[in-house]
mmCIF file of C-alpha atoms in Angstrom:
data_model
loop_
_atom_site.group_PDB
_atom_site.id
_atom_site.type_symbol
_atom_site.label_atom_id
_atom_site.label_comp_id
_atom_site.label_asym_id
_atom_site.label_seq_id
_atom_site.Cartn_x
_atom_site.Cartn_y
_atom_site.Cartn_z
ATOM 1 C CA UNK A 402 130.466 207.202 64.343
ATOM 2 C CA UNK A 403 131.291 209.305 67.406
ATOM 3 C CA UNK A 404 128.439 210.633 69.410
ATOM 4 C CA UNK A 405 130.451 213.965 70.247
ATOM 5 C CA UNK A 406 133.148 216.078 68.625
ATOM 6 C CA UNK A 407 132.228 215.000 65.229
ATOM 7 C CA UNK A 408 133.175 218.311 63.480
ATOM 8 C CA UNK A 409 136.654 219.514 62.722
ATOM 9 C CA UNK A 410 137.830 223.199 62.245
ATOM 10 C CA UNK A 411 138.777 222.427 58.579
ATOM 11 C CA UNK A 412 135.678 220.616 57.886
ATOM 12 C CA UNK A 413 133.341 223.364 58.937
ATOM 13 C CA UNK A 414 135.416 226.033 57.002
ATOM 14 C CA UNK A 415 134.954 223.970 53.743
ATOM 15 C CA UNK A 416 131.447 222.812 54.448
ATOM 16 C CA UNK A 417 128.639 223.755 52.163
ATOM 17 C CA UNK A 418 125.773 225.694 53.521
ATOM 18 C CA UNK A 419 123.522 223.494 55.779
ATOM 19 C CA UNK A 420 123.135 222.110 59.416
ATOM 20 C CA UNK A 421 125.830 220.022 60.950
ATOM 21 C CA UNK A 422 125.720 218.199 64.376
ATOM 22 C CA UNK A 423 128.742 218.057 66.497
ATOM 23 C CA UNK A 424 127.110 215.778 69.200
ATOM 24 C CA UNK A 425 125.940 216.593 72.691
ATOM 25 C CA UNK A 426 123.176 218.976 71.211
ATOM 26 C CA UNK A 427 125.715 221.317 69.654
ATOM 27 C CA UNK A 428 124.930 222.351 65.908
ATOM 28 C CA UNK A 429 126.646 224.283 63.397
ATOM 29 C CA UNK A 430 124.421 226.161 60.872
ATOM 30 C CA UNK A 431 126.436 227.255 57.807
ATOM 31 C CA UNK A 432 125.251 230.174 55.713
ATOM 32 C CA UNK A 433 125.917 230.686 51.969
ATOM 33 C CA UNK A 434 128.230 233.800 52.644
ATOM 34 C CA UNK A 435 130.600 231.377 54.725
ATOM 35 C CA UNK A 436 129.614 232.489 58.145
ATOM 36 C CA UNK A 437 127.545 230.558 60.419
ATOM 37 C CA UNK A 438 125.949 230.205 63.851
ATOM 38 C CA UNK A 439 126.430 227.803 66.823
ATOM 39 C CA UNK A 440 123.215 226.456 68.347
ATOM 40 C CA UNK A 441 122.692 224.166 71.411
ATOM 41 C CA UNK A 442 119.629 222.195 71.560
ATOM 42 C CA UNK A 443 118.636 220.778 74.969
ATOM 43 C CA UNK A 444 115.701 219.690 77.105
ATOM 44 C CA UNK A 445 115.131 221.296 80.346
ATOM 45 C CA UNK A 446 112.119 220.671 82.754
ATOM 46 C CA UNK A 447 110.485 218.499 79.951
ATOM 47 C CA UNK A 448 110.744 221.303 77.520
ATOM 48 C CA UNK A 449 112.708 221.377 74.264
ATOM 49 C CA UNK A 450 114.877 224.650 73.808
ATOM 50 C CA UNK A 451 117.537 226.096 71.571
ATOM 51 C CA UNK A 452 120.333 228.406 72.840
ATOM 52 C CA UNK A 453 122.455 230.612 70.517
ATOM 53 C CA UNK A 454 126.218 230.247 71.377
ATOM 54 C CA UNK A 455 127.538 232.850 69.041
ATOM 55 C CA UNK A 456 128.410 233.569 65.301
ATOM 56 C CA UNK A 457 131.193 231.801 63.309
ATOM 57 C CA UNK A 458 133.938 232.428 62.724
ATOM 58 C CA UNK A 459 133.861 234.787 65.861
ATOM 59 C CA UNK A 460 133.305 231.887 68.072
ATOM 60 C CA UNK A 461 135.539 228.968 66.881
ATOM 61 C CA UNK A 462 134.564 225.391 67.154
ATOM 62 C CA UNK A 463 136.688 225.058 70.479
ATOM 63 C CA UNK A 464 134.868 228.058 71.942
ATOM 64 C CA UNK A 465 131.431 226.563 70.977
ATOM 65 C CA UNK A 466 132.124 223.094 72.569
ATOM 66 C CA UNK A 467 133.300 224.980 75.772
ATOM 67 C CA UNK A 468 130.020 227.021 75.864
ATOM 68 C CA UNK A 469 127.971 223.982 75.131
ATOM 69 C CA UNK A 470 129.548 221.998 78.023
ATOM 70 C CA UNK A 471 129.007 224.760 80.442
ATOM 71 C CA UNK A 472 125.472 225.148 79.359
ATOM 72 C CA UNK A 473 124.716 221.362 79.570
ATOM 73 C CA UNK A 474 126.329 221.431 83.182
ATOM 74 C CA UNK A 475 123.845 223.912 84.192
ATOM 75 C CA UNK A 476 121.092 221.638 82.683
ATOM 76 C CA UNK A 477 122.337 218.582 84.562
ATOM 77 C CA UNK A 478 121.631 220.745 87.744
ATOM 78 C CA UNK A 479 118.167 221.486 86.600
ATOM 79 C CA UNK A 480 119.245 225.154 85.838
ATOM 80 C CA UNK A 481 117.905 226.574 82.587
ATOM 81 C CA UNK A 482 121.053 227.942 80.996
ATOM 82 C CA UNK A 483 119.269 230.455 78.769
ATOM 83 C CA UNK A 484 117.749 231.993 81.913
ATOM 84 C CA UNK A 485 120.897 231.763 83.884
ATOM 85 C CA UNK A 486 122.632 233.440 81.115
ATOM 86 C CA UNK A 487 120.038 236.357 81.077
ATOM 87 C CA UNK A 488 120.179 236.709 84.763
ATOM 88 C CA UNK A 489 124.071 237.073 84.512
ATOM 89 C CA UNK A 490 123.503 239.686 81.815
ATOM 90 C CA UNK A 491 121.238 241.716 83.727
ATOM 91 C CA UNK A 492 123.461 241.554 86.777
ATOM 92 C CA UNK A 493 126.435 242.652 84.719
ATOM 93 C CA UNK A 494 124.467 245.620 83.360
ATOM 94 C CA UNK A 495 123.274 246.575 86.869
ATOM 95 C CA UNK A 496 126.995 246.585 88.073
ATOM 96 C CA UNK A 497 127.978 248.647 85.014
ATOM 97 C CA UNK A 498 125.830 251.597 86.047
ATOM 98 C CA UNK A 499 128.177 254.531 86.326
ATOM 99 C CA UNK A 500 127.710 256.881 89.283
ATOM 100 C CA UNK A 501 127.378 259.657 86.972
ATOM 101 C CA UNK A 502 124.351 258.113 85.054
ATOM 102 C CA UNK A 503 122.628 257.402 88.430
ATOM 103 C CA UNK A 504 123.325 261.060 89.820
ATOM 104 C CA UNK A 505 121.822 262.377 86.580
ATOM 105 C CA UNK A 506 118.890 260.176 86.920
ATOM 106 C CA UNK A 507 118.280 260.947 90.506
ATOM 107 C CA UNK A 508 118.494 264.928 89.632
ATOM 108 C CA UNK A 509 115.884 264.355 87.045
ATOM 109 C CA UNK A 510 113.675 262.467 89.598
ATOM 110 C CA UNK A 511 113.766 265.105 91.913
ATOM 111 C CA UNK A 512 113.353 268.246 89.678
ATOM 112 C CA UNK A 513 109.730 268.443 90.488
ATOM 113 C CA UNK A 514 110.623 269.092 94.118
ATOM 114 C CA UNK A 515 113.138 271.949 93.294
ATOM 115 C CA UNK A 516 112.552 275.628 92.482
ATOM 116 C CA UNK A 517 111.904 276.077 88.791
ATOM 117 C CA UNK A 518 112.361 272.396 88.203
ATOM 118 C CA UNK A 519 116.049 272.636 89.219
ATOM 119 C CA UNK A 520 116.891 274.802 86.201
ATOM 120 C CA UNK A 521 119.568 276.612 88.251
ATOM 121 C CA UNK A 522 121.128 273.313 88.925
ATOM 122 C CA UNK A 523 122.034 274.313 92.500
ATOM 123 C CA UNK A 524 121.105 271.008 93.669
ATOM 124 C CA UNK A 525 123.425 269.191 91.201
ATOM 125 C CA UNK A 526 126.374 271.596 91.500
ATOM 126 C CA UNK A 527 127.969 269.917 94.494
ATOM 127 C CA UNK A 528 128.024 266.597 92.712
ATOM 128 C CA UNK A 529 129.216 268.150 89.350
ATOM 129 C CA UNK A 530 131.963 270.207 90.843
ATOM 130 C CA UNK A 531 133.388 267.987 93.662
ATOM 131 C CA UNK A 532 132.119 264.410 93.014
ATOM 132 C CA UNK A 533 131.687 263.496 89.421
ATOM 133 C CA UNK A 534 135.132 264.428 88.350
ATOM 134 C CA UNK A 535 136.531 261.752 90.615
ATOM 135 C CA UNK A 536 133.633 259.244 90.913
ATOM 136 C CA UNK A 537 131.526 259.794 87.883
ATOM 137 C CA UNK A 538 132.990 256.955 85.695
ATOM 138 C CA UNK A 539 133.010 254.499 88.588
ATOM 139 C CA UNK A 540 130.232 251.718 88.586
ATOM 140 C CA UNK A 541 127.892 252.859 91.521
ATOM 141 C CA UNK A 542 128.058 249.211 92.909
ATOM 142 C CA UNK A 543 131.778 249.514 93.546
ATOM 143 C CA UNK A 544 131.662 252.947 95.407
ATOM 144 C CA UNK A 545 132.383 252.525 99.076
ATOM 145 C CA UNK A 546 133.348 254.730 102.182
ATOM 146 C CA UNK A 547 137.043 254.948 101.072
ATOM 147 C CA UNK A 548 135.943 256.451 97.683
ATOM 148 C CA UNK A 549 133.778 258.824 99.225
ATOM 149 C CA UNK A 550 136.377 259.881 101.994
ATOM 150 C CA UNK A 551 139.024 260.363 99.352
ATOM 151 C CA UNK A 552 136.665 262.452 97.152
ATOM 152 C CA UNK A 553 135.491 264.882 99.845
ATOM 153 C CA UNK A 554 138.536 265.154 101.973
ATOM 154 C CA UNK A 555 140.152 268.086 100.155
ATOM 155 C CA UNK A 556 137.050 270.153 100.806
ATOM 156 C CA UNK A 557 135.718 268.541 104.274
ATOM 157 C CA UNK A 558 137.242 271.246 106.404
ATOM 158 C CA UNK A 559 137.920 274.222 103.991
ATOM 159 C CA UNK A 560 134.312 274.338 102.295
ATOM 160 C CA UNK A 561 132.424 272.609 105.021
ATOM 161 C CA UNK A 562 128.938 273.453 103.854
ATOM 162 C CA UNK A 563 129.711 272.346 100.229
ATOM 163 C CA UNK A 564 131.068 269.304 101.552
ATOM 164 C CA UNK A 565 127.879 268.717 103.520
ATOM 165 C CA UNK A 566 125.728 269.159 100.657
ATOM 166 C CA UNK A 567 127.964 266.933 98.419
ATOM 167 C CA UNK A 568 127.805 264.111 101.005
ATOM 168 C CA UNK A 569 123.882 264.534 101.333
ATOM 169 C CA UNK A 570 123.629 264.255 97.556
ATOM 170 C CA UNK A 571 125.865 261.070 97.327
ATOM 171 C CA UNK A 572 123.661 259.463 99.943
ATOM 172 C CA UNK A 573 120.514 260.408 97.841
ATOM 173 C CA UNK A 574 122.080 259.012 94.718
ATOM 174 C CA UNK A 575 123.078 255.837 96.294
ATOM 175 C CA UNK A 576 119.381 255.399 97.718
ATOM 176 C CA UNK A 577 118.089 256.094 94.019
ATOM 177 C CA UNK A 578 120.525 253.364 92.877
ATOM 178 C CA UNK A 579 119.089 251.054 95.455
ATOM 179 C CA UNK A 580 115.535 251.791 94.214
ATOM 180 C CA UNK A 581 116.784 250.781 90.670
ATOM 181 C CA UNK A 582 117.684 247.404 92.239
ATOM 182 C CA UNK A 583 121.394 248.130 92.036
ATOM 183 C CA UNK A 584 123.766 246.573 94.501
ATOM 184 C CA UNK A 585 125.196 249.429 96.546
ATOM 185 C CA UNK A 586 126.390 250.045 99.903
ATOM 186 C CA UNK A 587 123.827 252.305 101.678
ATOM 187 C CA UNK A 588 126.090 252.703 104.748
ATOM 188 C CA UNK A 589 128.872 254.238 102.693
ATOM 189 C CA UNK A 590 128.196 257.874 103.473
ATOM 190 C CA UNK A 591 127.787 257.216 107.166
ATOM 191 C CA UNK A 592 131.169 255.408 107.157
ATOM 192 C CA UNK A 593 132.676 257.899 105.024
ATOM 193 C CA UNK A 594 131.577 260.635 107.606
ATOM 194 C CA UNK A 595 133.400 258.598 110.388
ATOM 195 C CA UNK A 596 136.589 258.395 108.649
ATOM 196 C CA UNK A 597 136.629 262.086 107.795
ATOM 197 C CA UNK A 598 135.813 263.171 111.382
ATOM 198 C CA UNK A 599 134.041 266.240 112.535
ATOM 199 C CA UNK A 600 134.287 269.192 110.290
ATOM 200 C CA UNK A 601 136.164 272.152 111.456
ATOM 201 C CA UNK A 602 133.608 274.849 110.618
ATOM 202 C CA UNK A 603 132.465 277.912 112.645
ATOM 203 C CA UNK A 604 129.175 279.218 111.359
ATOM 204 C CA UNK A 605 129.416 282.803 110.142
ATOM 205 C CA UNK A 606 126.555 285.253 109.910
ATOM 206 C CA UNK A 607 125.701 286.869 106.662
ATOM 207 C CA UNK A 608 127.180 290.346 106.648
ATOM 208 C CA UNK A 609 124.227 292.969 107.282
ATOM 209 C CA UNK A 610 123.776 296.571 107.792
ATOM 210 C CA UNK A 611 122.362 297.702 111.109
ATOM 211 C CA UNK A 612 118.910 298.974 110.798
ATOM 212 C CA UNK A 613 119.862 302.486 111.774
ATOM 213 C CA UNK A 614 122.120 302.822 108.635
ATOM 214 C CA UNK A 615 119.331 301.542 106.196
ATOM 215 C CA UNK A 616 117.629 304.880 105.565
ATOM 216 C CA UNK A 617 120.779 306.810 104.425
ATOM 217 C CA UNK A 618 121.708 303.769 102.250
ATOM 218 C CA UNK A 619 118.084 303.552 100.821
ATOM 219 C CA UNK A 620 118.145 307.439 99.970
ATOM 220 C CA UNK A 621 121.353 306.896 98.074
ATOM 221 C CA UNK A 622 119.747 304.359 95.783
ATOM 222 C CA UNK A 623 118.474 306.998 93.627
ATOM 223 C CA UNK A 624 119.654 306.757 89.936
ATOM 224 C CA UNK A 625 116.514 304.889 88.874
ATOM 225 C CA UNK A 626 118.627 301.825 87.420
ATOM 226 C CA UNK A 627 117.421 298.248 87.633
ATOM 227 C CA UNK A 628 119.944 297.462 90.347
ATOM 228 C CA UNK A 629 119.040 300.424 92.597
ATOM 229 C CA UNK A 630 115.251 299.586 92.184
ATOM 230 C CA UNK A 631 115.599 296.017 92.755
ATOM 231 C CA UNK A 632 117.710 296.807 95.820
ATOM 232 C CA UNK A 633 115.013 299.217 97.084
ATOM 233 C CA UNK A 634 112.315 296.522 96.675
ATOM 234 C CA UNK A 635 114.300 293.787 98.571
ATOM 235 C CA UNK A 636 114.762 296.343 101.384
ATOM 236 C CA UNK A 637 111.189 297.283 101.501
ATOM 237 C CA UNK A 638 109.686 293.680 101.321
ATOM 238 C CA UNK A 639 112.430 291.757 103.214
ATOM 239 C CA UNK A 640 112.359 289.069 100.619
ATOM 240 C CA UNK A 641 115.218 287.101 99.468
ATOM 241 C CA UNK A 642 117.144 288.004 96.262
ATOM 242 C CA UNK A 643 115.742 285.174 94.102
ATOM 243 C CA UNK A 644 111.933 286.103 94.159
ATOM 244 C CA UNK A 645 112.922 289.911 93.865
ATOM 245 C CA UNK A 646 114.839 289.108 90.704
ATOM 246 C CA UNK A 647 112.194 286.844 89.117
ATOM 247 C CA UNK A 648 109.209 289.079 90.014
ATOM 248 C CA UNK A 649 106.743 289.302 87.396
ATOM 249 C CA UNK A 650 103.979 291.610 86.365
ATOM 250 C CA UNK A 651 101.277 289.129 86.568
ATOM 251 C CA UNK A 652 102.236 288.174 90.226
ATOM 252 C CA UNK A 653 101.041 291.692 91.431
ATOM 253 C CA UNK A 654 97.363 292.307 92.193
ATOM 254 C CA UNK A 655 96.686 295.570 93.683
ATOM 255 C CA UNK A 656 98.777 296.025 96.671
ATOM 256 C CA UNK A 657 99.759 292.422 97.066
ATOM 257 C CA UNK A 658 102.563 290.415 95.391
ATOM 258 C CA UNK A 659 102.185 286.666 95.364
ATOM 259 C CA UNK A 660 105.215 284.700 95.071
ATOM 260 C CA UNK A 661 104.463 281.239 93.421
ATOM 261 C CA UNK A 662 105.462 278.179 95.232
ATOM 262 C CA UNK A 663 108.609 277.472 93.326
ATOM 263 C CA UNK A 664 109.948 280.897 94.499
ATOM 264 C CA UNK A 665 109.401 280.247 98.042
ATOM 265 C CA UNK A 666 112.249 278.743 100.132
ATOM 266 C CA UNK A 667 110.498 276.038 102.451
ATOM 267 C CA UNK A 668 106.914 275.532 103.019
ATOM 268 C CA UNK A 669 105.549 278.495 104.740
ATOM 269 C CA UNK A 670 101.966 277.568 105.099
ATOM 270 C CA UNK A 671 99.304 275.088 103.595
ATOM 271 C CA UNK A 672 99.037 277.018 100.316
ATOM 272 C CA UNK A 673 102.739 277.216 99.543
ATOM 273 C CA UNK A 674 102.365 280.331 97.709
ATOM 274 C CA UNK A 675 103.363 283.473 99.806
ATOM 275 C CA UNK A 676 101.408 286.862 99.705
ATOM 276 C CA UNK A 677 103.610 289.944 100.218
ATOM 277 C CA UNK A 678 101.811 293.224 101.173
ATOM 278 C CA UNK A 679 103.308 296.057 99.247
ATOM 279 C CA UNK A 680 103.555 299.442 100.903
ATOM 280 C CA UNK A 681 102.900 302.700 98.919
ATOM 281 C CA UNK A 682 106.516 303.119 98.605
ATOM 282 C CA UNK A 683 107.068 299.431 97.217
ATOM 283 C CA UNK A 684 104.296 300.263 94.656
ATOM 284 C CA UNK A 685 106.005 303.403 93.668
ATOM 285 C CA UNK A 686 109.358 301.361 93.083
ATOM 286 C CA UNK A 687 107.483 298.651 91.074
ATOM 287 C CA UNK A 688 105.785 301.544 88.914
ATOM 288 C CA UNK A 689 109.403 302.719 88.101
ATOM 289 C CA UNK A 690 110.680 299.283 87.340
ATOM 290 C CA UNK A 691 107.727 298.799 84.731
ATOM 291 C CA UNK A 692 109.608 301.003 82.373
ATOM 292 C CA UNK A 693 112.438 298.047 82.111
ATOM 293 C CA UNK A 694 109.708 295.191 81.891
ATOM 294 C CA UNK A 695 110.541 292.598 79.248
ATOM 295 C CA UNK A 696 108.635 289.287 78.859
ATOM 296 C CA UNK A 697 106.785 289.825 82.052
ATOM 297 C CA UNK A 698 109.840 290.237 84.240
ATOM 298 C CA UNK A 699 110.169 293.660 85.993
ATOM 299 C CA UNK A 700 114.036 293.222 86.451
ATOM 300 C CA UNK A 701 115.114 291.554 83.096
ATOM 301 C CA UNK A 702 118.800 290.871 82.216
ATOM 302 C CA UNK A 703 120.611 292.890 79.630
ATOM 303 C CA UNK A 704 122.351 289.834 78.486
ATOM 304 C CA UNK A 705 120.997 286.640 76.522
ATOM 305 C CA UNK A 706 121.936 284.010 78.997
ATOM 306 C CA UNK A 707 119.387 284.741 81.626
ATOM 307 C CA UNK A 708 115.918 286.255 81.637
ATOM 308 C CA UNK A 709 116.427 288.269 84.723
ATOM 309 C CA UNK A 710 119.318 290.118 86.470
ATOM 310 C CA UNK A 711 121.801 287.749 88.294
ATOM 311 C CA UNK A 712 122.433 287.338 91.909
ATOM 312 C CA UNK A 713 125.468 289.408 91.696
ATOM 313 C CA UNK A 714 123.746 292.515 90.161
ATOM 314 C CA UNK A 715 122.721 294.020 93.488
ATOM 315 C CA UNK A 716 125.808 292.704 95.370
ATOM 316 C CA UNK A 717 128.093 294.739 93.053
ATOM 317 C CA UNK A 718 126.280 297.967 94.005
ATOM 318 C CA UNK A 719 127.198 297.448 97.700
ATOM 319 C CA UNK A 720 130.686 296.150 96.819
ATOM 320 C CA UNK A 721 131.400 299.007 94.842
ATOM 321 C CA UNK A 722 130.770 301.434 97.826
ATOM 322 C CA UNK A 723 133.265 299.332 100.109
ATOM 323 C CA UNK A 724 130.415 297.852 102.059
ATOM 324 C CA UNK A 725 130.875 294.472 103.754
ATOM 325 C CA UNK A 726 126.913 294.033 104.079
ATOM 326 C CA UNK A 727 125.281 292.073 101.236
ATOM 327 C CA UNK A 728 121.775 292.245 100.019
ATOM 328 C CA UNK A 729 120.524 289.051 101.835
ATOM 329 C CA UNK A 730 121.682 290.967 105.175
ATOM 330 C CA UNK A 731 118.658 293.478 104.856
ATOM 331 C CA UNK A 732 116.478 290.729 105.907
ATOM 332 C CA UNK A 733 118.563 290.645 109.068
ATOM 333 C CA UNK A 734 118.243 294.483 109.280
ATOM 334 C CA UNK A 735 114.447 294.330 109.018
ATOM 335 C CA UNK A 736 114.096 291.412 111.602
ATOM 336 C CA UNK A 737 116.095 293.313 114.299
ATOM 337 C CA UNK A 738 114.222 296.472 113.702
ATOM 338 C CA UNK A 739 111.086 294.544 114.225
ATOM 339 C CA UNK A 740 112.383 293.240 117.514
ATOM 340 C CA UNK A 741 113.960 296.532 118.628
ATOM 341 C CA UNK A 742 111.320 298.972 117.508
ATOM 342 C CA UNK A 743 107.830 297.193 117.379
ATOM 343 C CA UNK A 744 105.913 294.863 119.568
ATOM 344 C CA UNK A 745 105.303 292.590 116.653
ATOM 345 C CA UNK A 746 104.469 288.978 117.746
ATOM 346 C CA UNK A 747 107.176 286.449 116.969
ATOM 347 C CA UNK A 748 105.157 284.504 114.459
ATOM 348 C CA UNK A 749 104.196 287.704 112.499
ATOM 349 C CA UNK A 750 107.727 288.976 112.520
ATOM 350 C CA UNK A 751 109.128 285.673 111.250
ATOM 351 C CA UNK A 752 106.444 285.393 108.475
ATOM 352 C CA UNK A 753 107.331 288.957 107.240
ATOM 353 C CA UNK A 754 110.810 287.631 106.180
ATOM 354 C CA UNK A 755 109.131 284.353 104.899
ATOM 355 C CA UNK A 756 110.404 282.171 107.587
ATOM 356 C CA UNK A 757 108.722 278.962 108.239
ATOM 357 C CA UNK A 758 107.212 278.896 111.747
ATOM 358 C CA UNK A 759 106.299 275.851 113.785
ATOM 359 C CA UNK A 760 105.857 272.042 113.137
ATOM 360 C CA UNK A 761 103.923 270.602 110.257
ATOM 361 C CA UNK A 762 101.191 270.036 112.856
ATOM 362 C CA UNK A 763 101.140 273.879 113.797
ATOM 363 C CA UNK A 764 101.044 274.888 110.195
ATOM 364 C CA UNK A 765 97.991 272.571 109.587
ATOM 365 C CA UNK A 766 96.073 274.409 112.151
ATOM 366 C CA UNK A 767 97.508 277.842 111.857
ATOM 367 C CA UNK A 768 95.599 278.858 108.736
ATOM 368 C CA UNK A 769 96.633 282.422 108.374
ATOM 369 C CA UNK A 770 99.552 284.478 106.871
ATOM 370 C CA UNK A 771 98.982 287.379 109.018
ATOM 371 C CA UNK A 772 98.773 289.643 105.860
ATOM 372 C CA UNK A 773 97.081 292.652 107.563
ATOM 373 C CA UNK A 774 99.384 292.682 110.667
ATOM 374 C CA UNK A 775 102.318 292.341 108.106
ATOM 375 C CA UNK A 776 100.966 295.263 105.998
ATOM 376 C CA UNK A 777 100.891 297.446 109.070
ATOM 377 C CA UNK A 778 104.433 296.773 110.078
ATOM 378 C CA UNK A 779 105.942 296.827 106.422
ATOM 379 C CA UNK A 780 104.288 300.112 105.887
ATOM 380 C CA UNK A 781 105.923 301.481 108.962
ATOM 381 C CA UNK A 782 109.241 300.018 107.844
ATOM 382 C CA UNK A 783 108.816 301.890 104.646
ATOM 383 C CA UNK A 784 108.123 305.099 106.399
ATOM 384 C CA UNK A 785 111.391 304.480 108.388
ATOM 385 C CA UNK A 786 113.724 303.755 105.432
ATOM 386 C CA UNK A 787 112.263 306.647 103.581
ATOM 387 C CA UNK A 788 112.812 309.117 106.478
ATOM 388 C CA UNK A 789 109.173 309.720 107.150
ATOM 389 C CA UNK A 790 109.397 308.284 110.647
ATOM 390 C CA UNK A 791 112.112 307.810 113.240
ATOM 391 C CA UNK A 792 113.190 304.404 114.798
ATOM 392 C CA UNK A 793 111.166 304.885 118.012
ATOM 393 C CA UNK A 794 109.231 301.839 119.345
ATOM 394 C CA UNK A 795 105.725 301.574 117.516
ATOM 395 C CA UNK A 796 102.877 299.509 118.558
ATOM 396 C CA UNK A 797 101.243 297.042 116.205
ATOM 397 C CA UNK A 798 97.814 298.366 115.092
ATOM 398 C CA UNK A 799 96.101 296.168 112.451
ATOM 399 C CA UNK A 800 94.567 298.107 109.709
ATOM 400 C CA UNK A 801 96.697 301.154 109.846
#
């Protein structure tokens, strides 16, 4: 009797349930329902093993013999065909990771570092808008500098800052993929930058109102609406729009407003939270805003999509008056007033508008947030914008 190829296609189709040897370690196991399973028995490193080669009739006799021969060839080279198949399967899975999946996993991993756990999705939006529509369904292992160049070329010069952020996010995603043991080209972003060339981008300052014009504008915000009150508080404190919009009743204690760490842009000090001294005028504005309080927020949204007013609410007030200046510009108005009309030290002036100052080493040793110095200056700023004092130069006297 032949030692190999003992079975025939017609024979296994008509065979009764049971086990049949084709030779060379290949066995056919027939089930009562007419289906079956191909099994290869072999010895590797002195160990007896069985390897499934697939179901019958999905895998034909010819296919089973081919698979058995390939596995036996591996065995003759002292390579375990079962482990080798598993290795190939894992490699195939790794290579099939799509960029979209890696990007979303990278975003999830970084949420703890982002404001409010990244709920606003600002970190992810450059990818979502400009990268995923083109590269999302591409296996991450196949992405190279040409793909990245072609993806970002349309916005590289016209939307330079967005393109920079998108390129940065792509680099982070590739590093994340590498950490997952995926085979990626970590130099792809640098090479893509070289292909795209230097961005034609001229930095533009945020439009701001001169400090001399602020008092008249402040006085015009007099209808007691949420948007007017929010703008008044933004002008008085010099804070960014986001912490103003998300201010809560429980963040205010006496005449100090403590912005939690996830509402602070950058790391201002060793505590990360940021204390804002509130002038009597700021406290008056907050008292008026309490009439609108909902779920703890002083400036709640009238809609259902967001808990607080949108970033555009205050901007609309200024735009409706034909002003080029925007709410964020009042931080510049305050900072220039501090430079022109006070002798505030640089570190104190920068801290007033919540700018990070100094290196990590400097911050480690400079363990103060200049609260009282800032209080004296913001009180004088409040007097100026409400018309209680002129713009003449004032001396910084702590405790006033």
